mmCIF file of C-alpha atoms in Angstrom:
data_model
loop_
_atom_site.group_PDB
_atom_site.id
_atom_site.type_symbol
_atom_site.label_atom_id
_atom_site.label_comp_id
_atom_site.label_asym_id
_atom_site.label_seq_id
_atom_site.Cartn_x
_atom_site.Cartn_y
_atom_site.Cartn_z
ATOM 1 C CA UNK A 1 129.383 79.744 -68.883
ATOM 2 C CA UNK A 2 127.192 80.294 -65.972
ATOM 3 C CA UNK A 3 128.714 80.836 -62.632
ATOM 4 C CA UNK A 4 125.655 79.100 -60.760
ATOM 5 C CA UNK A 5 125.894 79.015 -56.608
ATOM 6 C CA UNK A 6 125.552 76.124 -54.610
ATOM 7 C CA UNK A 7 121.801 75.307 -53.233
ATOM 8 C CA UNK A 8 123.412 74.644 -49.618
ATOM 9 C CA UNK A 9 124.880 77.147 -47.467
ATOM 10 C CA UNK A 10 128.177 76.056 -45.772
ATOM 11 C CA UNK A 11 126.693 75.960 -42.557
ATOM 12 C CA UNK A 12 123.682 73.546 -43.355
ATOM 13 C CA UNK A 13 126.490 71.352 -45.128
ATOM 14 C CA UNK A 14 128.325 71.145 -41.689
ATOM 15 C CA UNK A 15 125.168 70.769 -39.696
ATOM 16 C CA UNK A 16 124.040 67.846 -42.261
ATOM 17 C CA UNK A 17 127.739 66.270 -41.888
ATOM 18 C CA UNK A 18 127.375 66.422 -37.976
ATOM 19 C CA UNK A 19 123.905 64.852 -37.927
ATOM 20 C CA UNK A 20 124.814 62.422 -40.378
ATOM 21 C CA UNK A 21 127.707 61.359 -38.326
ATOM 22 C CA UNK A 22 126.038 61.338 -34.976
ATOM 23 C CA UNK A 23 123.709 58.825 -36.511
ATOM 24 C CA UNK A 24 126.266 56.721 -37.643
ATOM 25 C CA UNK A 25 128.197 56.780 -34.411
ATOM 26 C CA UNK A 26 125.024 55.805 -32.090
ATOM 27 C CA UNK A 27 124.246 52.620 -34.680
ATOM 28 C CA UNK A 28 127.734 51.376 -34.324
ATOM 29 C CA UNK A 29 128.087 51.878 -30.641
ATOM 30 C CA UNK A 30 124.841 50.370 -30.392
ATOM 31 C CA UNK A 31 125.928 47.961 -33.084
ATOM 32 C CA UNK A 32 129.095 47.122 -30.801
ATOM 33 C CA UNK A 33 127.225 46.708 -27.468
ATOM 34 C CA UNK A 34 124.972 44.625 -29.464
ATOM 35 C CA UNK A 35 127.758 42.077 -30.210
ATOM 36 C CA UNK A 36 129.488 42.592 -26.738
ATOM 37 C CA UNK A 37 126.307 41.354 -24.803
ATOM 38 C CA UNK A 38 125.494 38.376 -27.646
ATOM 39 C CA UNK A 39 129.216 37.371 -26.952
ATOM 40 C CA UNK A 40 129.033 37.871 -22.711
ATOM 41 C CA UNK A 41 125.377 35.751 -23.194
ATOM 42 C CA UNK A 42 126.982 33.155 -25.186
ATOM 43 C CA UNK A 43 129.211 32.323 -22.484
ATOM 44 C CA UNK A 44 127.180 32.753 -19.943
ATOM 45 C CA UNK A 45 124.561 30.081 -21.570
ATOM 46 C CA UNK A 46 127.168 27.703 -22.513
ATOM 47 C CA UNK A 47 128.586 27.255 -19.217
ATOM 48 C CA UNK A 48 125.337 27.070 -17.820
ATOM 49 C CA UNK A 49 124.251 24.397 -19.936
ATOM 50 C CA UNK A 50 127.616 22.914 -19.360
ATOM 51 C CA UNK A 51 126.543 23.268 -15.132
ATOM 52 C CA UNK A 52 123.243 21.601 -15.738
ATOM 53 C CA UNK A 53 124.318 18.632 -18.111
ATOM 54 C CA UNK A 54 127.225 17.743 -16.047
ATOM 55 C CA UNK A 55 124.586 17.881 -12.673
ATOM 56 C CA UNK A 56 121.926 16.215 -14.302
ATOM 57 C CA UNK A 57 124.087 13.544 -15.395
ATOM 58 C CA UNK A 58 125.804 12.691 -12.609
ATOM 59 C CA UNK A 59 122.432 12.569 -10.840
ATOM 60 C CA UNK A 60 121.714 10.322 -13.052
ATOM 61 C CA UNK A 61 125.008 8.215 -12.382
ATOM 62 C CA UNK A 62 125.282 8.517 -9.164
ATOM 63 C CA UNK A 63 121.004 7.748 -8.402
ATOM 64 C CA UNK A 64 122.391 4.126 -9.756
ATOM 65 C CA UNK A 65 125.388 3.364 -7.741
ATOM 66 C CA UNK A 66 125.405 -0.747 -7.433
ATOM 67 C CA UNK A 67 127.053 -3.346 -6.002
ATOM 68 C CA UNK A 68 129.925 -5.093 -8.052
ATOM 69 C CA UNK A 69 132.041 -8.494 -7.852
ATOM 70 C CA UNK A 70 135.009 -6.860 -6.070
ATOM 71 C CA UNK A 71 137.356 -10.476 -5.354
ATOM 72 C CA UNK A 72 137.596 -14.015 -7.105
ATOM 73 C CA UNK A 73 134.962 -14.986 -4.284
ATOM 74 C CA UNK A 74 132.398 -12.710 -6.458
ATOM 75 C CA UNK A 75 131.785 -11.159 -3.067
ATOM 76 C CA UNK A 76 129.648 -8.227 -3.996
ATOM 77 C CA UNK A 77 129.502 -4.245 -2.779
ATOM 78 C CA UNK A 78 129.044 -0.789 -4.262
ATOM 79 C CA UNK A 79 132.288 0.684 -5.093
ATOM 80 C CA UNK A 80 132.665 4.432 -3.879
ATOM 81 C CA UNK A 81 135.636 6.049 -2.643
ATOM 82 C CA UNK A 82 138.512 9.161 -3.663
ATOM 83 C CA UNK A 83 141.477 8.628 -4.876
ATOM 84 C CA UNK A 84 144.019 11.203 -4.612
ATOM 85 C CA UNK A 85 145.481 13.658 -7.652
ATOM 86 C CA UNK A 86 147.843 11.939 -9.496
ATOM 87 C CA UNK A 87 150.425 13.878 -10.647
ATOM 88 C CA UNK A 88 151.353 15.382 -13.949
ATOM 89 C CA UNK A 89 148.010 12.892 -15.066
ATOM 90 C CA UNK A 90 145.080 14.329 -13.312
ATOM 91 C CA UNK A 91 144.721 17.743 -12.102
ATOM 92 C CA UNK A 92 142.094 16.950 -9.348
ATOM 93 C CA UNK A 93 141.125 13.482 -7.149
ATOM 94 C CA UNK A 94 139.293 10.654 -8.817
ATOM 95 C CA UNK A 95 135.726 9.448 -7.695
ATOM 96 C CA UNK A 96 135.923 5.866 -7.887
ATOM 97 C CA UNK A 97 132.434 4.175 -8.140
ATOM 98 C CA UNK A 98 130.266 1.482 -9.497
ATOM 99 C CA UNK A 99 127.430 1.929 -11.125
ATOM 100 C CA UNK A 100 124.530 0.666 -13.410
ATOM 101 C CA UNK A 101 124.345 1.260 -16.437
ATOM 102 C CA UNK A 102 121.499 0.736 -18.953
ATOM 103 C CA UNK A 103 122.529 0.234 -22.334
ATOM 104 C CA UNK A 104 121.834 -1.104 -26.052
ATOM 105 C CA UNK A 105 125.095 -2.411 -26.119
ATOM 106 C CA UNK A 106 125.291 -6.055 -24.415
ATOM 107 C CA UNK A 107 129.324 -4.879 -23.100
ATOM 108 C CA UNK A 108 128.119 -1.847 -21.684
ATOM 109 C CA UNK A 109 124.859 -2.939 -19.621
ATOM 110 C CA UNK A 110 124.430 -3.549 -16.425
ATOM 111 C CA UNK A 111 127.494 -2.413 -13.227
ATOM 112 C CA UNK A 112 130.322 -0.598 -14.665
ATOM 113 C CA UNK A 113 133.369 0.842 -12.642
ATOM 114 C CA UNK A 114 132.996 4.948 -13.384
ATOM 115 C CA UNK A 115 135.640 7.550 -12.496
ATOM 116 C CA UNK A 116 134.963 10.831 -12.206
ATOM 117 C CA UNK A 117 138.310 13.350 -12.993
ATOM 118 C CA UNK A 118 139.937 16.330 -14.227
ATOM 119 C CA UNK A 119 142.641 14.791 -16.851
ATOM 120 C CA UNK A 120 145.789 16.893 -17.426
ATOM 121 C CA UNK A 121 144.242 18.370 -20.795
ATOM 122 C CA UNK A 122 141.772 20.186 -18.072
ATOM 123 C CA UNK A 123 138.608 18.156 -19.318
ATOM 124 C CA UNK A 124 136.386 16.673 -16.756
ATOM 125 C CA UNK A 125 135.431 12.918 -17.837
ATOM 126 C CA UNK A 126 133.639 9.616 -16.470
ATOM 127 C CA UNK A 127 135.781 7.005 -17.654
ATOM 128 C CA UNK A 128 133.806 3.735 -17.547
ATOM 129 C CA UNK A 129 135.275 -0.285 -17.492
ATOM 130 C CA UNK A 130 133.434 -3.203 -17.984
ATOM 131 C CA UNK A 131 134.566 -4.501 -15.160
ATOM 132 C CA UNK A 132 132.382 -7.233 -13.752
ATOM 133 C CA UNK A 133 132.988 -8.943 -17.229
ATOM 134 C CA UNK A 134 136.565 -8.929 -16.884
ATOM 135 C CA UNK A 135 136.861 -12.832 -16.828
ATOM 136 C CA UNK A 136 135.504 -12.329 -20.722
ATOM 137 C CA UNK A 137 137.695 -10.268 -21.711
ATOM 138 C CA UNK A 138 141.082 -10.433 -23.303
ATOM 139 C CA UNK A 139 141.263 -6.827 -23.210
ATOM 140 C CA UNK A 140 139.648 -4.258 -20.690
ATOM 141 C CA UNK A 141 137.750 -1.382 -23.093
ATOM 142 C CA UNK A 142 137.088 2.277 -21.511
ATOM 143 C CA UNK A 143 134.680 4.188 -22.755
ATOM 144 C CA UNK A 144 135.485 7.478 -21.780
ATOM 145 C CA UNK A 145 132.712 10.547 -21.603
ATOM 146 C CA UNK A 146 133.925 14.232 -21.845
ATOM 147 C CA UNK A 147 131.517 16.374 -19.536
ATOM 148 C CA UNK A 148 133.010 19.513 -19.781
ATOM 149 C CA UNK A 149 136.369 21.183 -20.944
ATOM 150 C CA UNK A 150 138.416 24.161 -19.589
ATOM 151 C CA UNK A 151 138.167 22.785 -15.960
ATOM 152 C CA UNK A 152 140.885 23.870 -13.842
ATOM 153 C CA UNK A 153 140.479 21.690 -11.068
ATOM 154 C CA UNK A 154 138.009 20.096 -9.046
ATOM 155 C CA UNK A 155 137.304 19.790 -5.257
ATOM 156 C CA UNK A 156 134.469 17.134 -3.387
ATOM 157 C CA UNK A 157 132.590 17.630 -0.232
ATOM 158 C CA UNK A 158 130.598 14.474 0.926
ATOM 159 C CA UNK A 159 127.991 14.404 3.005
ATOM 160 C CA UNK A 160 127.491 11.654 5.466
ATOM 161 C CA UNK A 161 123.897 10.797 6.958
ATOM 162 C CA UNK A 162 124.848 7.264 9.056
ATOM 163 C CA UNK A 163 127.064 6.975 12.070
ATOM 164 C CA UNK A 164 130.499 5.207 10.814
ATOM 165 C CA UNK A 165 131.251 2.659 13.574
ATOM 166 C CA UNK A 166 134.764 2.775 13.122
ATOM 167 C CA UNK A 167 135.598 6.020 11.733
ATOM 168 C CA UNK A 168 133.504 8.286 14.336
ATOM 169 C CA UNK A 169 135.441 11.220 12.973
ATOM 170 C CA UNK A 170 133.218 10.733 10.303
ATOM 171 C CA UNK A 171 130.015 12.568 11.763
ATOM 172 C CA UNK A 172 126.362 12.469 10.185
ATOM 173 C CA UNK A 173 125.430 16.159 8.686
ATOM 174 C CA UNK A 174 129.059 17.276 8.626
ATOM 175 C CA UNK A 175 130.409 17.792 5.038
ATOM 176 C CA UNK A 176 133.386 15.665 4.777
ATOM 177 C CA UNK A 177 136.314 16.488 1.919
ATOM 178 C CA UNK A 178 137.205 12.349 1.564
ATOM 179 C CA UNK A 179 134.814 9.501 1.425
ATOM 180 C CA UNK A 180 137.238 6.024 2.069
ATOM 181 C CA UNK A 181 135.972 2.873 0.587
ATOM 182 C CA UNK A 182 136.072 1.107 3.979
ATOM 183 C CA UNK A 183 132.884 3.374 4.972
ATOM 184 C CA UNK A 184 130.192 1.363 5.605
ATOM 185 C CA UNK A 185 128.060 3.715 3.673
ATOM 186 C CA UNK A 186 127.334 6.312 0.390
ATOM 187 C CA UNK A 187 127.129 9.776 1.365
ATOM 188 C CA UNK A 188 123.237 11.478 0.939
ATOM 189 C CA UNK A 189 124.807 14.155 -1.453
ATOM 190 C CA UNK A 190 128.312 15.187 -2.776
ATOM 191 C CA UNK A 191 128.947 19.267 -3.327
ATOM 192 C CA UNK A 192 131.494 19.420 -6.432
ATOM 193 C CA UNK A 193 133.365 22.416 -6.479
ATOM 194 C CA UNK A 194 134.294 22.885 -10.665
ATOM 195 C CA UNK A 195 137.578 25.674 -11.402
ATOM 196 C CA UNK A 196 136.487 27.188 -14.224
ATOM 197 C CA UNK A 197 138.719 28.947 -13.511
ATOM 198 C CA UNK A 198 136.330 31.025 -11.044
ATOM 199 C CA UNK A 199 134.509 28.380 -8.699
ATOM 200 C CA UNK A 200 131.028 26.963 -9.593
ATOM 201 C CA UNK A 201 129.468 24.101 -7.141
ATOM 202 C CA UNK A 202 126.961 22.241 -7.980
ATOM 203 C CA UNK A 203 125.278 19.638 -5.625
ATOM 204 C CA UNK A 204 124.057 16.411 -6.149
ATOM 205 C CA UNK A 205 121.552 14.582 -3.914
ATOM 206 C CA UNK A 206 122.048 10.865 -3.526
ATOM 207 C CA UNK A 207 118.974 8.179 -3.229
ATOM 208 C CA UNK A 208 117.613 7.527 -0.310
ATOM 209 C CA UNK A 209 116.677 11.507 -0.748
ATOM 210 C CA UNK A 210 116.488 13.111 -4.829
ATOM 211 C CA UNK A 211 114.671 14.978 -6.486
ATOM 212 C CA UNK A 212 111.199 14.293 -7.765
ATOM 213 C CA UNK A 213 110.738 13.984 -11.381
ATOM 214 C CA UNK A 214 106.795 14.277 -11.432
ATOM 215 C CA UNK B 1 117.361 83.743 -64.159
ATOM 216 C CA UNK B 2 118.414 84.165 -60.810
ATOM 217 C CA UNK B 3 118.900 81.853 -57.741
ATOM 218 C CA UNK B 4 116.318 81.172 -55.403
ATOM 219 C CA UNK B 5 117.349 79.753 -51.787
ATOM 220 C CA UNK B 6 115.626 76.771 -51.089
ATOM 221 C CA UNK B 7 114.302 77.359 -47.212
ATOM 222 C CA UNK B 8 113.311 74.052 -46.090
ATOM 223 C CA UNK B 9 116.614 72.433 -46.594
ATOM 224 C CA UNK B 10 117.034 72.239 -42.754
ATOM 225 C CA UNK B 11 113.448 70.817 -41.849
ATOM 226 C CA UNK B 12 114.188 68.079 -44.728
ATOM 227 C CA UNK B 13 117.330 67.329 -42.893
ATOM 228 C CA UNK B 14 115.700 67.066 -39.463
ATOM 229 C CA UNK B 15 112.948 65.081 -40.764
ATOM 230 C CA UNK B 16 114.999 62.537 -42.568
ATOM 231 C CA UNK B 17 117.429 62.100 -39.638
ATOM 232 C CA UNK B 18 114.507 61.533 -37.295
ATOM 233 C CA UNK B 19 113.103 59.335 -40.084
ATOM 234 C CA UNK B 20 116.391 57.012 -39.494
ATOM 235 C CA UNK B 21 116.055 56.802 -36.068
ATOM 236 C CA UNK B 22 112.513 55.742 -36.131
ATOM 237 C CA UNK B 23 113.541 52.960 -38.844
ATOM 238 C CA UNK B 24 116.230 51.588 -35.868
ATOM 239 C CA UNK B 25 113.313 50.845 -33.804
ATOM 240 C CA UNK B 26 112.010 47.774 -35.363
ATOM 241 C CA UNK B 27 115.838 46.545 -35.636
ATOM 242 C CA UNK B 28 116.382 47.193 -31.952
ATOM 243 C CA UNK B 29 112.790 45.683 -30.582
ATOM 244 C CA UNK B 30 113.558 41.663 -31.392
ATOM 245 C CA UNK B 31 117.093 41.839 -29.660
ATOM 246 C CA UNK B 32 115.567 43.280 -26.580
ATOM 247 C CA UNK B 33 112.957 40.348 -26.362
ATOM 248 C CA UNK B 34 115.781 37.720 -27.311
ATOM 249 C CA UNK B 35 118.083 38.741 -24.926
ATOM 250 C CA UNK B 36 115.430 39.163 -22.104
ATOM 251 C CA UNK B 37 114.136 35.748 -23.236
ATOM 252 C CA UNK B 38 118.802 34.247 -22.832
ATOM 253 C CA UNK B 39 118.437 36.041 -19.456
ATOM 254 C CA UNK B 40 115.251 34.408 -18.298
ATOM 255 C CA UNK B 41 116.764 30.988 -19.165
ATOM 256 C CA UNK B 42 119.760 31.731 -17.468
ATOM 257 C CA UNK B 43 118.344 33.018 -14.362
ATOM 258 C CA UNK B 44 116.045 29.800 -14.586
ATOM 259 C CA UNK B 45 119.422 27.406 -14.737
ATOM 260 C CA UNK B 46 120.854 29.547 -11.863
ATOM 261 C CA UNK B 47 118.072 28.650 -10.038
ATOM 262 C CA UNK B 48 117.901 24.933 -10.681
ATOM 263 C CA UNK B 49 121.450 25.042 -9.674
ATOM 264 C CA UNK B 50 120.811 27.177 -6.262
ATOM 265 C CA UNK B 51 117.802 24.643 -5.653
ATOM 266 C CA UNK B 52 119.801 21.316 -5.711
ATOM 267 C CA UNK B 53 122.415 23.608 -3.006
ATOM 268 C CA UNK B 54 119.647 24.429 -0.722
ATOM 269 C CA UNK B 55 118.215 21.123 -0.301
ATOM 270 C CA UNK B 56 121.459 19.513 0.154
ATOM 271 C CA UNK B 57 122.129 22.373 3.138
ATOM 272 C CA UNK B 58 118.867 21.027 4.433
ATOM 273 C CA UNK B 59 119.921 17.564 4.599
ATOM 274 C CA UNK B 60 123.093 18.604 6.998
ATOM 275 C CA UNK B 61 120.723 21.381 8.655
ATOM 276 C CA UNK B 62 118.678 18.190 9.885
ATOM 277 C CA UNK B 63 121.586 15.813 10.079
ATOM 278 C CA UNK B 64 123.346 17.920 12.132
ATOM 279 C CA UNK B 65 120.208 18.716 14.372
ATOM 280 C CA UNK B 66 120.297 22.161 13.570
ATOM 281 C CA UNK B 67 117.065 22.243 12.319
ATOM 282 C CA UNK B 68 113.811 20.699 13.990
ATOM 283 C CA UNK B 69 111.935 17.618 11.815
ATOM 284 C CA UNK B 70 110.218 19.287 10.136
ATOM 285 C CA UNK B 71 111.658 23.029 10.205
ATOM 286 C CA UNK B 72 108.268 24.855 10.159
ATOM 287 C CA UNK B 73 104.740 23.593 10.224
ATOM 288 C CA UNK B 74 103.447 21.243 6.814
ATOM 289 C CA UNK B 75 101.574 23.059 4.100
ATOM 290 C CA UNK B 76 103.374 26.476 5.182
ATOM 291 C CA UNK B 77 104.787 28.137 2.788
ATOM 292 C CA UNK B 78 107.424 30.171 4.635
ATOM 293 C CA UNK B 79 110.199 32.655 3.055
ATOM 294 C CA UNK B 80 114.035 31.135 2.925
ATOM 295 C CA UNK B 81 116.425 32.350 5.120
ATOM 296 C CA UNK B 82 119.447 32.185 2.361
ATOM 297 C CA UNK B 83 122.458 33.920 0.976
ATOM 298 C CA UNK B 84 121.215 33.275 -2.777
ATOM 299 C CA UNK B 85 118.375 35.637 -2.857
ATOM 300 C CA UNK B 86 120.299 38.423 -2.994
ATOM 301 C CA UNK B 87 122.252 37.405 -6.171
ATOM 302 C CA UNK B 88 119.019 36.209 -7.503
ATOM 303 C CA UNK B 89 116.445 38.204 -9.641
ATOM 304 C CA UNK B 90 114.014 35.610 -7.196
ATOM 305 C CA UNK B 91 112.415 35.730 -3.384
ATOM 306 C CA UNK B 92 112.676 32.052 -2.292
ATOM 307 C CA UNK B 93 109.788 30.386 -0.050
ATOM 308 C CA UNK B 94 109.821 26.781 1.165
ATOM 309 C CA UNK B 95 106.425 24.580 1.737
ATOM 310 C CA UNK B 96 106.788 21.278 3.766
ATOM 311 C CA UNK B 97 104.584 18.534 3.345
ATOM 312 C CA UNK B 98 103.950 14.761 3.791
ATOM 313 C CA UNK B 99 102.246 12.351 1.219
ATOM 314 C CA UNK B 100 102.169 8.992 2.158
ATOM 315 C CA UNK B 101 105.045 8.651 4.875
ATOM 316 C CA UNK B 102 106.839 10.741 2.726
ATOM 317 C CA UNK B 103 107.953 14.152 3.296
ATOM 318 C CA UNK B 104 108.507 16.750 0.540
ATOM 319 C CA UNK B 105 110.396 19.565 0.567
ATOM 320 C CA UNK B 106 109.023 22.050 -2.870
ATOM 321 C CA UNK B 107 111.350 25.581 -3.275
ATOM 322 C CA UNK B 108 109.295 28.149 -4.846
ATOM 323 C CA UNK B 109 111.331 31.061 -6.557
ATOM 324 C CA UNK B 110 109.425 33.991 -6.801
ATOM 325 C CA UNK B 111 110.801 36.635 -9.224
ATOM 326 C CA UNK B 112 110.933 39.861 -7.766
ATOM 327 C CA UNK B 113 109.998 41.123 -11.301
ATOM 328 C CA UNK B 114 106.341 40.698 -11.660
ATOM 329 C CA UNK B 115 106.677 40.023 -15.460
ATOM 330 C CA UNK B 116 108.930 36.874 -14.788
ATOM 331 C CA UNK B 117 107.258 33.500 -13.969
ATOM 332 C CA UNK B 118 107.594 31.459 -10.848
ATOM 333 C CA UNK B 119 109.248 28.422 -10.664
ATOM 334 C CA UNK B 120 109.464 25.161 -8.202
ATOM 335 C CA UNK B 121 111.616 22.400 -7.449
ATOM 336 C CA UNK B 122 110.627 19.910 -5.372
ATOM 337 C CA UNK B 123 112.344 16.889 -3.137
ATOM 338 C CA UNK B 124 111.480 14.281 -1.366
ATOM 339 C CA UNK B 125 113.246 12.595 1.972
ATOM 340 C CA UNK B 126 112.067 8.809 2.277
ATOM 341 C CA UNK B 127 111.276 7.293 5.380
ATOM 342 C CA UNK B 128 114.664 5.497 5.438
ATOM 343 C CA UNK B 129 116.160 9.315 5.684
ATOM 344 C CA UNK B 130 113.625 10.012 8.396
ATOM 345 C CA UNK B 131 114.163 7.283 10.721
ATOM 346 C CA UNK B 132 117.773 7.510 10.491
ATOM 347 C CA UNK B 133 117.995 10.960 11.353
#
């Protein structure tokens, strides 16, 4: 039998092994940075989307706050005011307010009492009640809508644009961090300052002054 | 018959391996442009955001007196004094202008890469805003 040599010479087998494996390592590094950034951009985009649903819908909420039946005398005016954190339920204050509400559904049209919070499962929902139809009902349905989940907590700043004749603490252009249903009138624009768990605010401008949708 | 030594066995191995990386090109290209393309759209929703917070600091800039009605003269288009700029890939100029008793305030964002497009957002303030003021 033939004793026949190999065609490669150690050294161009270790060069060739070296190559080989510097390739390899720059496409899975590569590879790796490639899923890193996908994963980082992922979550980026979702909470931005999350950011820009939850401001464009409240815009569009709060663009239709209306006036409501508030006593037997069906004495009528827009509901808006913060409620403190309730304890062990909520984990931040609850924006109380009535609002109108265009819908398909014959139960859900027209003013509807909203409430903006943070429950203790840390999602932020509007929780919605028929109630201007209450004398037709036996029993008072919520519709509840999830905006966003993993909220820690959430803070308000209103902004007031008319002189409150009795509460002259309450100054026009000065962000204020409660707005009291005994105000005579809505704030111009609310900040919203979302725990996520680093803080994102997002501002929403009230009618008289929005945004133009041409 | 005796052995002859190949001697191109190291070119071949060069050439291949530079063969490989050229092949990762075309795999590499369309993930640049997509995530250029996620960035754009998120620096675009950053800026709708930072938009809606400027023209709310307006409002209490001219609430508060702060600022003169109107800031700067109508039609201008003036740069932004702000804080967002700077975290922003985008320069931020703001135009002032009235159409028919009502004034309109229009943000343009100007990216400071040329490649990028520009963007607006504009508001109005009624006249009920104006008189009370």
């Amino acid at each position: 039998m033939r004793n026949r040599r190999l065609p490669f010479s150690l050294l161009e087998i270790i060069l060739s092994t070296m190559l080989a494996i510097s390739i390899l390592s720059a496409t899975l590094y590569f590879w790796r940075w490639l899923a890193l950034s996908e994963a980082k951009i992922h979550k980026d985009e979702e909470l931005a989307f999350s950011l820009r649903r939850l401001q464009s819908r409240l815009s569009e909420i709060l663009s239709d706050v209306s006036p409501m039946a508030i006593n037997d005398n069906k004495e009528e005016k827009s509901i808006f005011f913060l409620a403190s954190t309730e304890e062990g339920m909520t984990r931040s204050p609850s924006l109380y307010f009535s609002y109108y509400n265009d819908s398909l559904s014959p139960l859900w049209r027209g003013v509807l009492l909203g409430r903006l919070f943070v429950d203790s499962e840390k999602r932020l929902i509007i929780a919605s009640w028929p109630y201007s139809r209450k004398e037709d009902l036996e029993v008072m349905p919520v519709h509840l809508e999830v905006l966003m989940e993993g909220v820690e907590g959430m803070e308000f700043e209103f902004l007031p644009w008319k002189e409150e004749q009795t509460f002259p603490d309450v100054k026009p252009g000065v962000f204020t961090s409660n707005w009291r249903q005994e105000y005579d009138s809505l704030p111009i624009a609310i900040k919203i300052k979302l725990l996520l768990p680093y803080p994102h605010t997002i501002a929403i401008p009230i009618p008289p002054c929005s945004r133009h949708s041409r | 018959m005796r052995y002859k030594r190949r001697p191109f066995t190291m070119l071949e191995a060069l050439i291949s391996s530079i063969i490989v990386l050229i092949a990762i090109v075309p795999l590499i290209a369309p993930y640049r442009v997509i995530f250029r393309e996620e960035r754009r759209i998120l620096e675009e929703l950053e800026a709708d955001r930072v938009a809606q917070l400027l023209f709310v600091d307006t409002l209490s800039k001219l609430l508060t007196k702060e600022w003169a009605f109107p800031p700067q003269a109508l039609g201008e288009i003036a740069p932004l004094d702000n804080n967002f700029s700077e975290l922003l890939n985008y320069d931020i100029y703001v135009v002032w202008q009235e159409e028919e008793l009502i004034y309109t305030i229009t943000y343009y964002f100007q990216p400071k890469q040329k490649e990028e497009r520009s963007l607006e957002f504009e508001y109005f303030l009624s006249q009920e805003f104006i008189d009370a003021k």
